[in-house]
Short mmCIF file of C-alpha atoms in Angstrom, two decimals:
data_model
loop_
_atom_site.label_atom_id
_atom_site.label_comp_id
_atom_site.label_asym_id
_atom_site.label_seq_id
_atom_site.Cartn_x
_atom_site.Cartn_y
_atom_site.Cartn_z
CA UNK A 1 166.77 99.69 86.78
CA UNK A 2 167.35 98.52 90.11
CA UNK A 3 167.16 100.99 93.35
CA UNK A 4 170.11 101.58 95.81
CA UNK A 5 168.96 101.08 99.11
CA UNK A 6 170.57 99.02 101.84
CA UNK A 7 169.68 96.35 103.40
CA UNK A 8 166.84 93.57 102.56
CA UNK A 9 163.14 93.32 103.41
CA UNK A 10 161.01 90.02 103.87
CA UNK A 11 157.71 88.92 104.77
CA UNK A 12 155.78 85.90 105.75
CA UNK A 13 152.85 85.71 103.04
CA UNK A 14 150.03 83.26 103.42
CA UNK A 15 149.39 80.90 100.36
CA UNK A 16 146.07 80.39 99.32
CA UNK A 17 147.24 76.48 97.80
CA UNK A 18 147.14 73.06 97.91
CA UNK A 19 148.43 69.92 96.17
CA UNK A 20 151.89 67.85 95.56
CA UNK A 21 154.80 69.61 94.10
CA UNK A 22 154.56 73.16 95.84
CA UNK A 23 158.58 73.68 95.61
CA UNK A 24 158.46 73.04 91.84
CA UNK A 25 155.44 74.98 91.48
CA UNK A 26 156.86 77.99 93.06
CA UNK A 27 160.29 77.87 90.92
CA UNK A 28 158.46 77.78 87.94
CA UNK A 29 156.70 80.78 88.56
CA UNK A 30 159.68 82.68 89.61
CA UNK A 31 161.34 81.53 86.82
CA UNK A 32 158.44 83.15 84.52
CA UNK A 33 158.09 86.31 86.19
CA UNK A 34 162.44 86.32 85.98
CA UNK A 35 162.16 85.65 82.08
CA UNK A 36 159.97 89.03 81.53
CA UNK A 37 162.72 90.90 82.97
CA UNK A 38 166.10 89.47 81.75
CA UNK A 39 167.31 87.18 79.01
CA UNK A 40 169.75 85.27 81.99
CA UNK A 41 168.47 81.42 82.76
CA UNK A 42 166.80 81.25 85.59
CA UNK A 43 168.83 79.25 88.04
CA UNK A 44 167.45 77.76 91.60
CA UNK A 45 169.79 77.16 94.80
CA UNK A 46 167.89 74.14 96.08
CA UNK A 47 169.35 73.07 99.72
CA UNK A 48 169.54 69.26 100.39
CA UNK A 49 169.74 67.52 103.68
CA UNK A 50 172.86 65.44 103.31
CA UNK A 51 171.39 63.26 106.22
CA UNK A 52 169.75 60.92 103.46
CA UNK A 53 173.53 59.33 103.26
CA UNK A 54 172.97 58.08 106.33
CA UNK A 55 170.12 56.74 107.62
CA UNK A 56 169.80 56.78 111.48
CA UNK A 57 172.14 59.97 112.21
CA UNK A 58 170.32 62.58 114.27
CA UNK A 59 171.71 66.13 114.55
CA UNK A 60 170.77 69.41 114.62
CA UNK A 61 173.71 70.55 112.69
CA UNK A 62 172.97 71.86 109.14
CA UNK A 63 174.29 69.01 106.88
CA UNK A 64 173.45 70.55 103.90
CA UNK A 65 174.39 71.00 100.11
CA UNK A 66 173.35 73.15 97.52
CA UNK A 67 171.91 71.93 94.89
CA UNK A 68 171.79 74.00 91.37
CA UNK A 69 168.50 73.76 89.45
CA UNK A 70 168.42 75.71 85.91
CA UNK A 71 164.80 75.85 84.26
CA UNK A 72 165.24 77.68 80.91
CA UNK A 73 162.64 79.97 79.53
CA UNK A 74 159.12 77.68 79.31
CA UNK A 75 160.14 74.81 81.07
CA UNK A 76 157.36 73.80 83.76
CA UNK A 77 157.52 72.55 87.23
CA UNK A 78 157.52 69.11 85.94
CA UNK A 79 160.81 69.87 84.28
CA UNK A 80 162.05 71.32 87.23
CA UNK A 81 160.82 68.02 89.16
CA UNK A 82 162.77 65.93 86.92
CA UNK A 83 165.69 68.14 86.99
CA UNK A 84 165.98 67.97 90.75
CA UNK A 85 165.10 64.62 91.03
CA UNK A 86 168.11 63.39 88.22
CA UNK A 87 170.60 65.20 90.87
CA UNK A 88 169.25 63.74 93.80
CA UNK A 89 169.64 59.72 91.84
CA UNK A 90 172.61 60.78 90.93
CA UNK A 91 174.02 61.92 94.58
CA UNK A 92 175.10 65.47 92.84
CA UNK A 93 174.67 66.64 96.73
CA UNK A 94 177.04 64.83 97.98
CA UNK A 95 179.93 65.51 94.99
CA UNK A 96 182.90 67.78 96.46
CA UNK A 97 185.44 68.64 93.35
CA UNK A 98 188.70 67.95 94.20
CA UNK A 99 189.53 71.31 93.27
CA UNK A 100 187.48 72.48 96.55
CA UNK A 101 190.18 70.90 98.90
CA UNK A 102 192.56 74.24 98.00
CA UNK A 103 189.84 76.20 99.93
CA UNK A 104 190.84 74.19 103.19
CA UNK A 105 194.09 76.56 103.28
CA UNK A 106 192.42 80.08 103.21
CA UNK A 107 191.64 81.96 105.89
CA UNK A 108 187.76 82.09 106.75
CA UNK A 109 187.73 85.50 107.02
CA UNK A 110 189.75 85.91 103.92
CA UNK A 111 187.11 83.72 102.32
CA UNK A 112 184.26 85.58 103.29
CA UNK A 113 185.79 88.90 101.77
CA UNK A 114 186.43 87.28 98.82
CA UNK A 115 182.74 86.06 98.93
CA UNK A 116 181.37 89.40 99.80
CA UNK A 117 183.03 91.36 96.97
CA UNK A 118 182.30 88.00 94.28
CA UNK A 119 178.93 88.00 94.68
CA UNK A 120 177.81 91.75 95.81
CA UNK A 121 176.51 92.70 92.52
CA UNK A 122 176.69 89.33 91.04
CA UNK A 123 174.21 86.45 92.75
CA UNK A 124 175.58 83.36 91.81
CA UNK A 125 171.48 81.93 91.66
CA UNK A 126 167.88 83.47 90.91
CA UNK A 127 166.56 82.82 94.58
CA UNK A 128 167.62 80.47 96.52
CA UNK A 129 164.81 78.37 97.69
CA UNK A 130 163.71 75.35 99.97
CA UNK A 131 160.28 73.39 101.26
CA UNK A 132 160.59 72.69 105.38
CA UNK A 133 157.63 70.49 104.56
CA UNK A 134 154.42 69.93 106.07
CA UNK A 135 154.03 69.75 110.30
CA UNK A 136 151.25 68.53 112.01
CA UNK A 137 151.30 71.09 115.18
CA UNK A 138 149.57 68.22 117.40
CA UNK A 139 153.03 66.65 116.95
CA UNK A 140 154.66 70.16 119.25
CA UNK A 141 152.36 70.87 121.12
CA UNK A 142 151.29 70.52 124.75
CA UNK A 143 148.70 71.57 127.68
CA UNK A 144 151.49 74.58 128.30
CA UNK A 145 152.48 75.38 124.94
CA UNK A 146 150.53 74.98 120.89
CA UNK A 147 152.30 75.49 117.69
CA UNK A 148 150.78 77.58 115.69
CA UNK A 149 153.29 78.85 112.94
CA UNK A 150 156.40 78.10 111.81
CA UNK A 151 158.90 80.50 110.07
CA UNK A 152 162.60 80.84 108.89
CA UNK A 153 164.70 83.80 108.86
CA UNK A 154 165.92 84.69 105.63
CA UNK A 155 169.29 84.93 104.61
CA UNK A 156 170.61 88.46 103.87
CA UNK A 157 171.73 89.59 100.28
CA UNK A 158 169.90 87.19 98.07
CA UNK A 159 166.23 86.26 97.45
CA UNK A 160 165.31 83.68 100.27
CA UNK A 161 162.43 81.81 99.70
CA UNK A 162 161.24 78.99 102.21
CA UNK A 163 157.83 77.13 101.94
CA UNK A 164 156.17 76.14 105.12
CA UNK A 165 153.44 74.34 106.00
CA UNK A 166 151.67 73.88 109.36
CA UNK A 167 148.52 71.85 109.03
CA UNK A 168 146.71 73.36 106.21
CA UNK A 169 147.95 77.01 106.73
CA UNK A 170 151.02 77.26 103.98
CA UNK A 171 153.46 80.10 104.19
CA UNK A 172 155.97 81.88 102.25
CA UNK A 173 158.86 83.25 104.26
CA UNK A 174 160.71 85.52 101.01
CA UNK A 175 163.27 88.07 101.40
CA UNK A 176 165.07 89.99 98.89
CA UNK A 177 167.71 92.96 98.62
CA UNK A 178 165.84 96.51 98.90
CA UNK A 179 167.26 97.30 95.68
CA UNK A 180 165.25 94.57 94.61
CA UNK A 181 162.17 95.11 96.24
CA UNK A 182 161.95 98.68 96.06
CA UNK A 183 159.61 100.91 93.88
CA UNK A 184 157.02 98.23 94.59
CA UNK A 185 159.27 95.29 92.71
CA UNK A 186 158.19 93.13 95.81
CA UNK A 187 154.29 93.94 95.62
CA UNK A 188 154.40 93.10 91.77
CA UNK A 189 155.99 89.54 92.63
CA UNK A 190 153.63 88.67 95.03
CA UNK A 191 150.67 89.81 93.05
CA UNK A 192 152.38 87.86 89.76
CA UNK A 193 152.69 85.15 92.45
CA UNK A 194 149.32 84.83 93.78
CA UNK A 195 147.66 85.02 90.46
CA UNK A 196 149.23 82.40 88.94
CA UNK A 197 148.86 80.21 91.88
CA UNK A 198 145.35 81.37 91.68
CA UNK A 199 145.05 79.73 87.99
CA UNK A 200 146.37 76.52 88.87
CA UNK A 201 143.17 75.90 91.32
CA UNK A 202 141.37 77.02 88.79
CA UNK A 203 142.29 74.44 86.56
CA UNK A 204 143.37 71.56 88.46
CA UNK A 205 140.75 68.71 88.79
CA UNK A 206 138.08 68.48 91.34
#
């Protein structure tokens, strides 16, 4: 049973990994460690930079989508891979309903109670979860000033997880909702976590 305490918790956990395919890697085992818990498929809110409909545009706004990923009970990171990568050919990221237009009329703050009580006890996704990619810090870094970490903050009420990766040093920024993590629920993920990344080195080649 889940606890009852407010509020979320997160940390910034070091990944002892390397290779391609980290984001699919890391749904796969969440997905796994979700399937011992609950028969409900696994689903993945996968955020996609809507800047790759046109080339050229630079902004720091947050053109983004969400993307929904389902990986059923077994499926791999390859399937997840595939998954993704149908939705991306087939510009899912970029589809609007027409249904969503009726939104236009209601009152943001209206919306976001409507939101609020929706989705309180009811996440609409497993985690939500994204890869910032991989930054050489020579590339921000001066004589006054070197780049040593990046991180996220995580987004309240849902599990947040965001991959980042500065040189070779790959991070985990996750949060969840303390009546998720509590009673050492977080702890057991990240141990689950780092011993299954731990058997993929163990196997891959070389």
């Amino acid at each position: 049973s889940f606890g009852d305490d407010p509020g979320d918790e997160w940390r910034r956990v070091r990944l002892r990994t390397h290779g391609r395919n980290l984001l699919a890697r890391l749904a796969a085992i969440m997905a796994e460690y979700a399937y011992g818990h609950t028969d409900k498929t696994a689903s993945f809110a996968v955020p996609v930079d809507l800047r790759r409909h046109l080339p050229g545009l630079n902004s720091v706004g947050n053109f983004a989508n969400m993307l929904m990923v389902q990986l059923e009970r077994g499926e791999t990171a390859d399937d997840f891979r595939r998954k993704l990568a149908a939705m991306l050919d087939a510009r899912s990221d970029a589809y609007f309903p027409a249904s969503v237009n009726v939104l236009k009329a209601i009152p943001l703050g209206w919306m976001d109670r409507l939101l609020s009580r929706m989705l309180r006890d009811r996440p609409m996704e497993t985690a939500l979860i994204s890869n910032l990619g991989r930054l050489d810090s020579g590339h921000y870094s001066c004589d006054e000033f070197r780049m040593r970490g990046l991180f996220a903050l995580p987004m309240a009420g849902s599990v947040f997880s965001v991959l980042t990766t500065v040189d070779d040093t790959t991070e985990l920024i996750l949060g969840m909702p303390r009546r998720l993590a509590s009673e050492g629920r977080f702890d057991a993920f990240l141990e689950f976590l780092h011993a299954r990344l731990a058997a993929e080195a163990e196997t891959s080649p070389g």
